[in-house]
Amino acid sequence: RDGGQLCSLTSDAPPEERGITSWDLYIEPNGAQLAQLAEQAAAGTLKLAPQLLPLSEGPAAFTRVVAGRAGGKKIVLIPA
């Protein structure tokens, strides 16, 4: 919507229009971390603790993630 924000995971963020800011998200591959995750997944010790939030809290959750205040949690938005 107008004035919103968009984060592209596919490196094709569109130019700003209607006050919508956008950017691309890049990560640095780390083979050692991926190997550790694979080992944990194979051993059944990989634990994820998503924080379930209603869709109405999406904007606030996004703000926390962008500000680095999500505490490493995976945030999952669900219908109310």
Tab-separated table of N, CA and C in Angstrom:
chain	number	residue	atom	x	y	z
A	1	ARG	N	0.838	-1.176	0.000
A	1	ARG	CA	0.000	0.000	0.000
A	1	ARG	C	0.882	1.238	0.000
A	2	ASP	N	0.328	2.370	-0.334
A	2	ASP	CA	1.074	3.619	-0.376
A	2	ASP	C	1.767	3.865	0.955
A	3	GLY	N	3.044	4.280	0.872
A	3	GLY	CA	3.799	4.580	2.077
A	3	GLY	C	4.367	3.354	2.769
A	4	GLY	N	4.199	2.167	2.169
A	4	GLY	CA	4.650	0.923	2.794
A	4	GLY	C	6.119	0.629	2.544
A	5	GLN	N	6.507	-0.575	2.912
A	5	GLN	CA	7.878	-1.023	2.732
A	5	GLN	C	7.854	-2.406	2.111
A	6	LEU	N	8.863	-2.697	1.269
A	6	LEU	CA	8.954	-3.994	0.616
A	6	LEU	C	10.404	-4.456	0.672
A	7	CYS	N	10.617	-5.675	1.102
A	7	CYS	CA	11.955	-6.263	1.130
A	7	CYS	C	11.951	-7.444	0.170
A	8	SER	N	12.798	-7.380	-0.866
A	8	SER	CA	12.855	-8.426	-1.876
A	8	SER	C	13.940	-9.439	-1.544
A	9	LEU	N	13.590	-10.707	-1.602
A	9	LEU	CA	14.554	-11.780	-1.388
A	9	LEU	C	15.137	-12.264	-2.710
A	10	THR	N	14.667	-11.717	-3.820
A	10	THR	CA	15.077	-12.189	-5.139
A	10	THR	C	15.909	-11.153	-5.910
A	11	SER	N	16.427	-10.168	-5.220
A	11	SER	CA	17.310	-9.150	-5.804
A	11	SER	C	16.673	-8.360	-6.939
A	12	ASP	N	15.387	-8.131	-6.845
A	12	ASP	CA	14.721	-7.353	-7.895
A	12	ASP	C	13.745	-6.334	-7.307
A	13	ALA	N	14.167	-5.704	-6.212
A	13	ALA	CA	13.298	-4.710	-5.585
A	13	ALA	C	12.981	-3.603	-6.584
A	14	PRO	N	11.723	-3.251	-6.717
A	14	PRO	CA	11.343	-2.202	-7.673
A	14	PRO	C	11.763	-0.828	-7.162
A	15	PRO	N	11.859	0.149	-8.060
A	15	PRO	CA	12.172	1.506	-7.612
A	15	PRO	C	11.029	2.067	-6.762
A	16	GLU	N	11.372	3.046	-5.941
A	16	GLU	CA	10.364	3.642	-5.061
A	16	GLU	C	9.288	4.339	-5.888
A	17	GLU	N	8.054	4.133	-5.479
A	17	GLU	CA	6.922	4.852	-6.067
A	17	GLU	C	5.799	4.876	-5.051
A	18	ARG	N	4.962	5.877	-5.121
A	18	ARG	CA	3.831	6.066	-4.206
A	18	ARG	C	4.268	6.021	-2.738
A	19	GLY	N	5.516	6.435	-2.483
A	19	GLY	CA	6.010	6.452	-1.115
A	19	GLY	C	6.368	5.079	-0.566
A	20	ILE	N	6.384	4.060	-1.429
A	20	ILE	CA	6.738	2.699	-1.006
A	20	ILE	C	8.246	2.545	-1.143
A	21	THR	N	8.927	2.328	-0.032
A	21	THR	CA	10.365	2.103	-0.086
A	21	THR	C	10.623	0.609	-0.272
A	22	SER	N	11.678	0.291	-0.998
A	22	SER	CA	12.002	-1.114	-1.221
A	22	SER	C	13.503	-1.311	-1.211
A	23	TRP	N	13.924	-2.514	-0.874
A	23	TRP	CA	15.333	-2.849	-0.859
A	23	TRP	C	15.488	-4.348	-1.062
A	24	ASP	N	16.703	-4.741	-1.422
A	24	ASP	CA	17.037	-6.152	-1.596
A	24	ASP	C	17.709	-6.658	-0.326
A	25	LEU	N	17.433	-7.879	0.041
A	25	LEU	CA	18.068	-8.514	1.187
A	25	LEU	C	19.122	-9.477	0.668
A	26	TYR	N	20.342	-9.300	1.116
A	26	TYR	CA	21.440	-10.178	0.718
A	26	TYR	C	22.001	-10.872	1.955
A	27	ILE	N	22.449	-12.088	1.778
A	27	ILE	CA	23.112	-12.801	2.857
A	27	ILE	C	24.453	-13.309	2.353
A	28	GLU	N	25.340	-13.591	3.263
A	28	GLU	CA	26.646	-14.131	2.899
A	28	GLU	C	26.626	-15.630	3.164
A	29	PRO	N	26.876	-16.449	2.152
A	29	PRO	CA	26.881	-17.892	2.362
A	29	PRO	C	27.948	-18.290	3.381
A	30	ASN	N	27.620	-19.254	4.226
A	30	ASN	CA	28.565	-19.714	5.223
A	30	ASN	C	28.465	-21.238	5.277
A	31	GLY	N	29.394	-21.915	4.615
A	31	GLY	CA	29.374	-23.370	4.526
A	31	GLY	C	29.447	-24.058	5.869
A	32	ALA	N	30.234	-23.508	6.808
A	32	ALA	CA	30.367	-24.123	8.130
A	32	ALA	C	29.031	-24.088	8.882
A	33	GLN	N	28.330	-22.960	8.799
A	33	GLN	CA	27.031	-22.864	9.466
A	33	GLN	C	26.013	-23.795	8.824
A	34	LEU	N	26.030	-23.885	7.493
A	34	LEU	CA	25.100	-24.791	6.811
A	34	LEU	C	25.378	-26.243	7.180
A	35	ALA	N	26.656	-26.610	7.290
A	35	ALA	CA	27.009	-27.973	7.688
A	35	ALA	C	26.525	-28.268	9.098
A	36	GLN	N	26.673	-27.301	9.993
A	36	GLN	CA	26.200	-27.491	11.367
A	36	GLN	C	24.678	-27.647	11.398
A	37	LEU	N	23.976	-26.836	10.632
A	37	LEU	CA	22.517	-26.968	10.565
A	37	LEU	C	22.115	-28.328	10.009
A	38	ALA	N	22.815	-28.796	8.975
A	38	ALA	CA	22.514	-30.107	8.387
A	38	ALA	C	22.731	-31.212	9.405
A	39	GLU	N	23.807	-31.118	10.186
A	39	GLU	CA	24.072	-32.117	11.225
A	39	GLU	C	22.966	-32.119	12.277
A	40	GLN	N	22.554	-30.946	12.696
A	40	GLN	CA	21.491	-30.849	13.699
A	40	GLN	C	20.173	-31.383	13.147
A	41	ALA	N	19.867	-31.071	11.894
A	41	ALA	CA	18.633	-31.573	11.289
A	41	ALA	C	18.667	-33.097	11.204
A	42	ALA	N	19.807	-33.659	10.794
A	42	ALA	CA	19.931	-35.116	10.677
A	42	ALA	C	19.828	-35.790	12.037
A	43	ALA	N	20.354	-35.140	13.064
A	43	ALA	CA	20.324	-35.720	14.413
A	43	ALA	C	18.993	-35.480	15.118
A	44	GLY	N	18.151	-34.654	14.533
A	44	GLY	CA	16.861	-34.352	15.164
A	44	GLY	C	16.977	-33.376	16.322
A	45	THR	N	18.097	-32.656	16.386
A	45	THR	CA	18.296	-31.710	17.491
A	45	THR	C	18.098	-30.254	17.078
A	46	LEU	N	17.750	-30.021	15.826
A	46	LEU	CA	17.518	-28.661	15.353
A	46	LEU	C	16.167	-28.203	15.876
A	47	LYS	N	16.161	-27.156	16.629
A	47	LYS	CA	14.925	-26.652	17.238
A	47	LYS	C	14.619	-25.264	16.695
A	48	LEU	N	13.414	-25.070	16.260
A	48	LEU	CA	12.930	-23.762	15.851
A	48	LEU	C	11.804	-23.378	16.793
A	49	ALA	N	11.809	-22.151	17.217
A	49	ALA	CA	10.761	-21.674	18.118
A	49	ALA	C	10.103	-20.451	17.506
A	50	PRO	N	9.219	-20.659	16.524
A	50	PRO	CA	8.589	-19.490	15.896
A	50	PRO	C	7.637	-18.793	16.862
A	51	GLN	N	7.554	-17.513	16.682
A	51	GLN	CA	6.605	-16.719	17.461
A	51	GLN	C	5.388	-16.491	16.574
A	52	LEU	N	4.252	-17.051	16.947
A	52	LEU	CA	3.030	-16.915	16.157
A	52	LEU	C	2.324	-15.614	16.523
A	53	LEU	N	2.025	-14.833	15.513
A	53	LEU	CA	1.348	-13.560	15.710
A	53	LEU	C	0.191	-13.447	14.732
A	54	PRO	N	-0.893	-12.781	15.134
A	54	PRO	CA	-1.981	-12.545	14.176
A	54	PRO	C	-1.515	-11.567	13.094
A	55	LEU	N	-2.104	-11.674	11.924
A	55	LEU	CA	-1.734	-10.804	10.809
A	55	LEU	C	-1.809	-9.325	11.178
A	56	SER	N	-2.729	-8.978	12.068
A	56	SER	CA	-2.887	-7.572	12.448
A	56	SER	C	-1.633	-7.017	13.116
A	57	GLU	N	-0.765	-7.886	13.645
A	57	GLU	CA	0.471	-7.437	14.284
A	57	GLU	C	1.656	-7.458	13.323
A	58	GLY	N	1.400	-7.733	12.042
A	58	GLY	CA	2.458	-7.801	11.048
A	58	GLY	C	3.321	-6.554	10.970
A	59	PRO	N	2.737	-5.359	10.869
A	59	PRO	CA	3.576	-4.158	10.777
A	59	PRO	C	4.493	-3.981	11.993
A	60	ALA	N	3.998	-4.241	13.181
A	60	ALA	CA	4.824	-4.098	14.386
A	60	ALA	C	5.931	-5.152	14.393
A	61	ALA	N	5.622	-6.382	13.952
A	61	ALA	CA	6.626	-7.446	13.897
A	61	ALA	C	7.713	-7.077	12.892
A	62	PHE	N	7.321	-6.547	11.752
A	62	PHE	CA	8.279	-6.133	10.736
A	62	PHE	C	9.212	-5.055	11.285
A	63	THR	N	8.650	-4.104	12.005
A	63	THR	CA	9.447	-3.031	12.595
A	63	THR	C	10.478	-3.597	13.567
A	64	ARG	N	10.081	-4.588	14.378
A	64	ARG	CA	11.020	-5.211	15.320
A	64	ARG	C	12.144	-5.936	14.576
A	65	VAL	N	11.806	-6.638	13.508
A	65	VAL	CA	12.820	-7.375	12.745
A	65	VAL	C	13.811	-6.405	12.112
A	66	VAL	N	13.309	-5.371	11.461
A	66	VAL	CA	14.174	-4.399	10.788
A	66	VAL	C	15.092	-3.700	11.797
A	67	ALA	N	14.576	-3.451	12.991
A	67	ALA	CA	15.363	-2.770	14.020
A	67	ALA	C	16.301	-3.725	14.755
A	68	GLY	N	16.245	-5.021	14.413
A	68	GLY	CA	17.112	-5.989	15.071
A	68	GLY	C	16.658	-6.351	16.467
A	69	ARG	N	15.372	-6.172	16.747
A	69	ARG	CA	14.856	-6.455	18.082
A	69	ARG	C	13.986	-7.709	18.126
A	70	ALA	N	14.104	-8.584	17.152
A	70	ALA	CA	13.282	-9.800	17.138
A	70	ALA	C	13.924	-10.920	17.941
A	71	GLY	N	15.124	-10.716	18.430
A	71	GLY	CA	15.778	-11.701	19.279
A	71	GLY	C	16.090	-13.015	18.592
A	72	GLY	N	16.304	-13.003	17.282
A	72	GLY	CA	16.630	-14.227	16.571
A	72	GLY	C	15.446	-15.142	16.355
A	73	LYS	N	14.262	-14.702	16.702
A	73	LYS	CA	13.060	-15.525	16.546
A	73	LYS	C	12.592	-15.518	15.103
A	74	LYS	N	11.952	-16.592	14.714
A	74	LYS	CA	11.273	-16.644	13.432
A	74	LYS	C	9.844	-16.203	13.697
A	75	ILE	N	9.409	-15.194	13.001
A	75	ILE	CA	8.071	-14.665	13.211
A	75	ILE	C	7.157	-15.193	12.124
A	76	VAL	N	6.059	-15.803	12.508
A	76	VAL	CA	5.093	-16.378	11.585
A	76	VAL	C	3.754	-15.674	11.801
A	77	LEU	N	3.234	-15.072	10.743
A	77	LEU	CA	1.945	-14.391	10.848
A	77	LEU	C	0.844	-15.343	10.427
A	78	ILE	N	-0.197	-15.423	11.225
A	78	ILE	CA	-1.304	-16.325	10.969
A	78	ILE	C	-2.615	-15.541	10.951
A	79	PRO	N	-3.627	-16.037	10.232
A	79	PRO	CA	-4.927	-15.366	10.264
A	79	PRO	C	-5.466	-15.356	11.681
A	80	ALA	N	-6.102	-14.260	12.043
A	80	ALA	CA	-6.650	-14.131	13.414
A	80	ALA	C	-7.828	-15.057	13.626
